[in-house]
mmCIF file of C-alpha atoms in Angstrom:
data_model
loop_
_atom_site.group_PDB
_atom_site.id
_atom_site.type_symbol
_atom_site.label_atom_id
_atom_site.label_comp_id
_atom_site.label_asym_id
_atom_site.label_seq_id
_atom_site.Cartn_x
_atom_site.Cartn_y
_atom_site.Cartn_z
ATOM 1 C CA MET A 1 69.316 26.972 152.252
ATOM 2 C CA LEU A 2 68.782 28.946 155.466
ATOM 3 C CA TYR A 3 67.077 31.812 153.648
ATOM 4 C CA ILE A 4 64.802 29.632 151.502
ATOM 5 C CA ARG A 5 63.922 26.931 154.007
ATOM 6 C CA PHE A 6 63.334 28.995 157.146
ATOM 7 C CA PRO A 7 61.243 32.178 157.614
ATOM 8 C CA LEU A 8 64.323 34.381 157.998
ATOM 9 C CA SER A 9 65.161 37.774 156.571
ATOM 10 C CA LEU A 10 68.398 38.418 154.686
ATOM 11 C CA ARG A 11 69.799 40.205 157.737
ATOM 12 C CA ASN A 12 68.822 37.266 159.984
ATOM 13 C CA VAL A 13 70.849 34.957 157.763
ATOM 14 C CA GLU A 14 73.758 37.413 157.833
ATOM 15 C CA ASP A 15 73.716 37.325 161.665
ATOM 16 C CA LEU A 16 73.519 33.516 161.773
ATOM 17 C CA LEU A 17 76.473 33.186 159.417
ATOM 18 C CA HIS A 18 78.420 35.742 161.476
ATOM 19 C CA ALA A 19 77.846 33.599 164.573
ATOM 20 C CA ARG A 20 79.462 30.734 162.635
ATOM 21 C CA GLY A 21 82.489 32.833 161.721
ATOM 22 C CA ILE A 22 81.366 33.701 158.172
ATOM 23 C CA ASP A 23 81.397 37.445 157.533
ATOM 24 C CA VAL A 24 79.164 38.297 154.546
ATOM 25 C CA SER A 25 76.724 41.071 153.736
ATOM 26 C CA HIS A 26 72.983 40.433 153.493
ATOM 27 C CA GLU A 27 73.236 41.634 149.887
ATOM 28 C CA THR A 28 75.654 38.758 149.246
ATOM 29 C CA VAL A 29 73.027 36.352 150.597
ATOM 30 C CA ARG A 30 70.487 37.946 148.235
ATOM 31 C CA TYR A 31 72.863 37.446 145.312
ATOM 32 C CA TRP A 32 73.506 33.809 146.301
ATOM 33 C CA TRP A 33 69.874 32.797 146.370
ATOM 34 C CA ASN A 34 69.065 34.705 143.154
ATOM 35 C CA ARG A 35 72.024 33.196 141.318
ATOM 36 C CA PHE A 36 72.218 29.666 142.694
ATOM 37 C CA GLY A 37 68.714 29.021 144.092
ATOM 38 C CA PRO A 38 67.093 28.291 140.694
ATOM 39 C CA ILE A 39 70.030 26.049 139.711
ATOM 40 C CA PHE A 40 69.764 23.928 142.859
ATOM 41 C CA ALA A 41 65.956 23.882 142.648
ATOM 42 C CA ALA A 42 66.038 22.687 139.026
ATOM 43 C CA GLU A 43 68.393 19.833 139.925
ATOM 44 C CA ILE A 44 66.263 18.795 142.912
ATOM 45 C CA ARG A 45 63.120 18.955 140.759
ATOM 46 C CA ARG A 46 64.717 16.909 137.970
ATOM 47 C CA LYS A 47 65.659 14.073 140.323
ATOM 48 C CA ARG A 48 62.325 14.060 142.142
ATOM 49 C CA VAL A 49 60.269 14.108 138.929
ATOM 50 C CA GLN A 50 62.198 11.061 137.744
ATOM 51 C CA GLN A 51 61.397 9.294 141.016
ATOM 52 C CA LEU A 52 57.731 10.324 140.972
ATOM 53 C CA ARG A 53 57.242 9.096 137.411
ATOM 54 C CA ALA A 54 58.230 5.592 138.543
ATOM 55 C CA PHE A 55 55.153 5.369 140.798
ATOM 56 C CA SER A 56 51.419 5.609 140.270
ATOM 57 C CA LYS A 57 50.031 9.171 140.284
ATOM 58 C CA TRP A 58 47.395 8.483 142.911
ATOM 59 C CA THR A 59 45.875 11.826 143.826
ATOM 60 C CA TRP A 60 46.604 15.476 143.143
ATOM 61 C CA HIS A 61 45.281 18.300 145.321
ATOM 62 C CA LEU A 62 44.816 21.694 143.630
ATOM 63 C CA ASP A 63 44.284 25.078 145.242
ATOM 64 C CA GLU A 64 45.230 28.737 144.936
ATOM 65 C CA VAL A 65 46.051 31.535 147.388
ATOM 66 C CA PHE A 66 46.019 35.323 147.167
ATOM 67 C CA VAL A 67 49.425 37.012 147.129
ATOM 68 C CA LYS A 68 50.104 40.752 147.031
ATOM 69 C CA VAL A 69 52.663 41.856 144.419
ATOM 70 C CA ASN A 70 53.565 45.535 144.736
ATOM 71 C CA GLY A 71 50.233 46.111 146.454
ATOM 72 C CA LYS A 72 48.147 44.346 143.771
ATOM 73 C CA ARG A 73 46.394 41.030 144.189
ATOM 74 C CA HIS A 74 47.791 38.047 142.297
ATOM 75 C CA TYR A 75 47.115 34.325 142.551
ATOM 76 C CA LEU A 76 49.514 31.513 143.339
ATOM 77 C CA TRP A 77 48.193 28.188 142.002
ATOM 78 C CA ARG A 78 49.675 25.166 143.732
ATOM 79 C CA ALA A 79 49.424 21.388 143.392
ATOM 80 C CA VAL A 80 50.543 18.688 145.832
ATOM 81 C CA ASP A 81 50.315 14.918 145.633
ATOM 82 C CA HIS A 82 48.776 12.497 148.142
ATOM 83 C CA GLU A 83 51.947 12.580 150.284
ATOM 84 C CA GLY A 84 52.219 16.363 150.420
ATOM 85 C CA GLU A 85 54.933 16.621 147.759
ATOM 86 C CA MET A 86 54.789 20.031 146.082
ATOM 87 C CA LEU A 87 54.395 19.392 142.354
ATOM 88 C CA GLU A 88 53.903 22.791 140.766
ATOM 89 C CA ALA A 89 53.487 26.482 141.604
ATOM 90 C CA VAL A 90 52.265 29.004 139.027
ATOM 91 C CA VAL A 91 51.552 32.726 139.483
ATOM 92 C CA SER A 92 48.816 34.492 137.502
ATOM 93 C CA LYS A 93 47.130 37.887 137.491
ATOM 94 C CA ARG A 94 43.653 36.403 137.135
ATOM 95 C CA ARG A 95 41.672 33.628 138.762
ATOM 96 C CA ASN A 96 39.645 32.304 135.841
ATOM 97 C CA LYS A 97 39.279 29.357 133.476
ATOM 98 C CA ALA A 98 42.244 30.375 131.282
ATOM 99 C CA ALA A 99 44.587 30.567 134.291
ATOM 100 C CA ALA A 100 43.322 27.237 135.661
ATOM 101 C CA LEU A 101 43.777 25.622 132.236
ATOM 102 C CA LYS A 102 47.338 26.936 131.889
ATOM 103 C CA PHE A 103 48.195 25.658 135.366
ATOM 104 C CA ARG A 104 46.674 22.236 134.694
ATOM 105 C CA LYS A 105 48.483 21.821 131.352
ATOM 106 C CA LYS A 106 51.840 22.732 132.871
ATOM 107 C CA LEU A 107 51.235 20.233 135.670
ATOM 108 C CA MET A 108 50.359 17.422 133.257
ATOM 109 C CA LYS A 109 53.286 18.184 130.948
ATOM 110 C CA ARG A 110 55.770 17.657 133.757
ATOM 111 C CA HIS A 111 54.076 14.967 135.854
ATOM 112 C CA GLY A 112 51.717 13.098 133.537
ATOM 113 C CA CYS A 113 48.126 12.297 134.586
ATOM 114 C CA ALA A 114 46.712 11.552 138.032
ATOM 115 C CA GLU A 115 44.130 8.938 138.938
ATOM 116 C CA ALA A 116 42.114 11.485 140.951
ATOM 117 C CA ILE A 117 42.097 15.283 141.230
ATOM 118 C CA VAL A 118 40.882 16.876 144.462
ATOM 119 C CA ARG A 119 39.815 20.512 144.223
ATOM 120 C CA ASP A 120 37.632 23.045 145.981
ATOM 121 C CA ARG A 121 34.309 24.209 144.556
ATOM 122 C CA PHE A 122 35.849 27.002 142.480
ATOM 123 C CA ALA A 123 34.065 26.876 139.103
ATOM 124 C CA SER A 124 37.152 27.603 136.973
ATOM 125 C CA TYR A 125 38.676 24.255 137.921
ATOM 126 C CA LYS A 126 35.593 22.421 136.741
ATOM 127 C CA ALA A 127 35.547 24.307 133.430
ATOM 128 C CA ALA A 128 39.245 23.589 132.829
ATOM 129 C CA LEU A 129 38.885 19.894 133.670
ATOM 130 C CA ARG A 130 35.854 19.630 131.387
ATOM 131 C CA GLU A 131 37.765 21.154 128.478
ATOM 132 C CA MET A 132 40.634 18.709 129.025
ATOM 133 C CA GLY A 133 38.255 15.746 129.188
ATOM 134 C CA VAL A 134 39.151 14.600 132.712
ATOM 135 C CA LEU A 135 36.079 15.828 134.564
ATOM 136 C CA GLU A 136 35.278 12.315 135.816
ATOM 137 C CA LYS A 137 38.521 12.293 137.837
ATOM 138 C CA GLN A 138 37.606 15.275 140.007
ATOM 139 C CA GLN A 139 36.659 15.012 143.676
ATOM 140 C CA THR A 140 35.194 17.762 145.827
ATOM 141 C CA GLY A 141 33.971 17.814 149.383
ATOM 142 C CA ARG A 142 34.476 19.239 152.814
ATOM 143 C CA CYS A 143 37.954 18.604 154.273
ATOM 144 C CA LEU A 144 39.085 16.589 151.225
ATOM 145 C CA ASN A 145 41.517 19.323 150.224
ATOM 146 C CA ASN A 146 43.142 19.806 153.627
ATOM 147 C CA ARG A 147 46.381 18.367 152.262
ATOM 148 C CA VAL A 148 46.998 21.337 149.960
ATOM 149 C CA GLU A 149 45.452 23.866 152.355
ATOM 150 C CA ASN A 150 48.038 22.899 154.984
ATOM 151 C CA SER A 151 50.831 22.980 152.395
ATOM 152 C CA HIS A 152 50.261 26.739 151.998
ATOM 153 C CA LEU A 153 51.446 27.397 155.562
ATOM 154 C CA PRO A 154 55.257 27.223 155.017
ATOM 155 C CA PHE A 155 54.968 29.634 152.091
ATOM 156 C CA ARG A 156 52.741 31.998 154.094
ATOM 157 C CA ARG A 157 55.286 32.086 156.937
ATOM 158 C CA ARG A 158 58.025 32.780 154.410
ATOM 159 C CA GLU A 159 55.933 35.497 152.751
ATOM 160 C CA ARG A 160 55.481 37.339 156.061
ATOM 161 C CA ALA A 161 59.233 37.314 156.668
ATOM 162 C CA MET A 162 59.837 38.815 153.217
ATOM 163 C CA GLN A 163 57.077 41.402 153.890
ATOM 164 C CA CYS A 164 56.123 41.700 150.208
ATOM 165 C CA PHE A 165 56.947 40.867 146.612
ATOM 166 C CA ARG A 166 57.567 43.678 144.163
ATOM 167 C CA ARG A 167 57.343 41.840 140.857
ATOM 168 C CA MET A 168 55.307 38.937 139.555
ATOM 169 C CA ARG A 169 58.459 37.404 138.083
ATOM 170 C CA SER A 170 60.262 37.435 141.437
ATOM 171 C CA LEU A 171 57.247 35.779 143.099
ATOM 172 C CA GLN A 172 57.216 33.010 140.497
ATOM 173 C CA LYS A 173 60.951 32.494 140.900
ATOM 174 C CA PHE A 174 60.819 32.365 144.680
ATOM 175 C CA ALA A 175 57.745 30.080 144.773
ATOM 176 C CA SER A 176 59.455 27.565 142.475
ATOM 177 C CA VAL A 177 62.717 27.582 144.427
ATOM 178 C CA HIS A 178 60.947 27.459 147.797
ATOM 179 C CA SER A 179 58.776 24.482 146.806
ATOM 180 C CA SER A 180 61.781 22.458 145.597
ATOM 181 C CA VAL A 181 63.891 23.166 148.682
ATOM 182 C CA TYR A 182 60.930 22.488 150.982
ATOM 183 C CA ASN A 183 60.289 19.147 149.256
ATOM 184 C CA HIS A 184 63.945 18.233 149.686
ATOM 185 C CA CYS A 185 64.062 19.100 153.401
ATOM 186 C CA ASN A 186 60.554 18.051 154.480
ATOM 187 C CA GLN A 187 60.837 14.661 156.211
ATOM 188 C CA GLU A 188 57.278 14.330 157.606
ATOM 189 C CA ARG A 189 58.654 13.939 161.125
ATOM 190 C CA SER A 190 55.167 13.384 162.584
ATOM 191 C CA LEU A 191 54.768 10.200 160.515
ATOM 192 C CA ALA A 192 58.127 8.544 161.196
ATOM 193 C CA SER A 193 60.104 7.332 164.173
ATOM 194 C CA ARG A 194 62.894 9.499 165.561
ATOM 195 C CA ASP A 195 65.604 7.224 164.147
ATOM 196 C CA THR A 196 64.033 7.203 160.674
ATOM 197 C CA PHE A 197 63.632 10.978 160.730
ATOM 198 C CA LYS A 198 67.282 11.537 161.744
ATOM 199 C CA LEU A 199 68.494 9.224 158.978
ATOM 200 C CA ALA A 200 66.329 10.941 156.317
ATOM 201 C CA ARG A 201 67.469 14.373 157.511
ATOM 202 C CA ALA A 202 71.129 13.362 157.310
ATOM 203 C CA VAL A 203 70.648 11.990 153.777
ATOM 204 C CA ALA A 204 68.887 15.202 152.654
ATOM 205 C CA LEU A 205 71.693 17.351 154.080
ATOM 206 C CA SER A 206 74.325 15.163 152.398
ATOM 207 C CA GLU A 207 72.556 15.491 149.040
ATOM 208 C CA TRP A 208 72.337 19.262 149.496
ATOM 209 C CA ARG A 209 76.069 19.493 150.141
ATOM 210 C CA GLN A 210 76.701 17.496 146.969
ATOM 211 C CA LEU A 211 74.605 20.000 145.033
ATOM 212 C CA CYS A 212 76.572 22.904 146.504
ATOM 213 C CA SER A 213 79.940 21.282 145.797
ATOM 214 C CA GLY A 214 78.921 20.480 142.207
#
């Protein structure tokens, strides 16, 4: 959890664990997140998708960012809902209609349909939405997509700590795990009272420990 949630290097996590009396190598930490990260993320995602499906899909915000993989430019497509919940993250080599369509179909397969889709003025989104017959649901405009623009920041901080990704597959794996763990731990502390935040944080930590013990 330390490595995924916070912008720490493997050696930073090794030092933090050593301060707590746990003597492990940074390579052990790498093995842990590679082996168990996707398992925990899948369980978190399964529970949250079940919860999200019980409520109305108000608004989705779609955007993409540039990510370097072994020195080459790739694209990380991301979707968040109206509350900032990360819904999906997909990596592609190209930023075109086909990639936007693949991303949109994967999003709908897992989460159903939204009442409104907020996007930037990138033409590939419009072409993909037109082909899927949901063009009337789109919304564009200045500052409307700030929700997803701000959601890129935790991943960008994490990316800088990792320095680079060497394979497209490892980027996809990390983006999926990171989004699930961030959803689980993000309590929107600026929108809640201190008591409510502390309670939500304690519940999230308790659920995480149950995942680890399972």
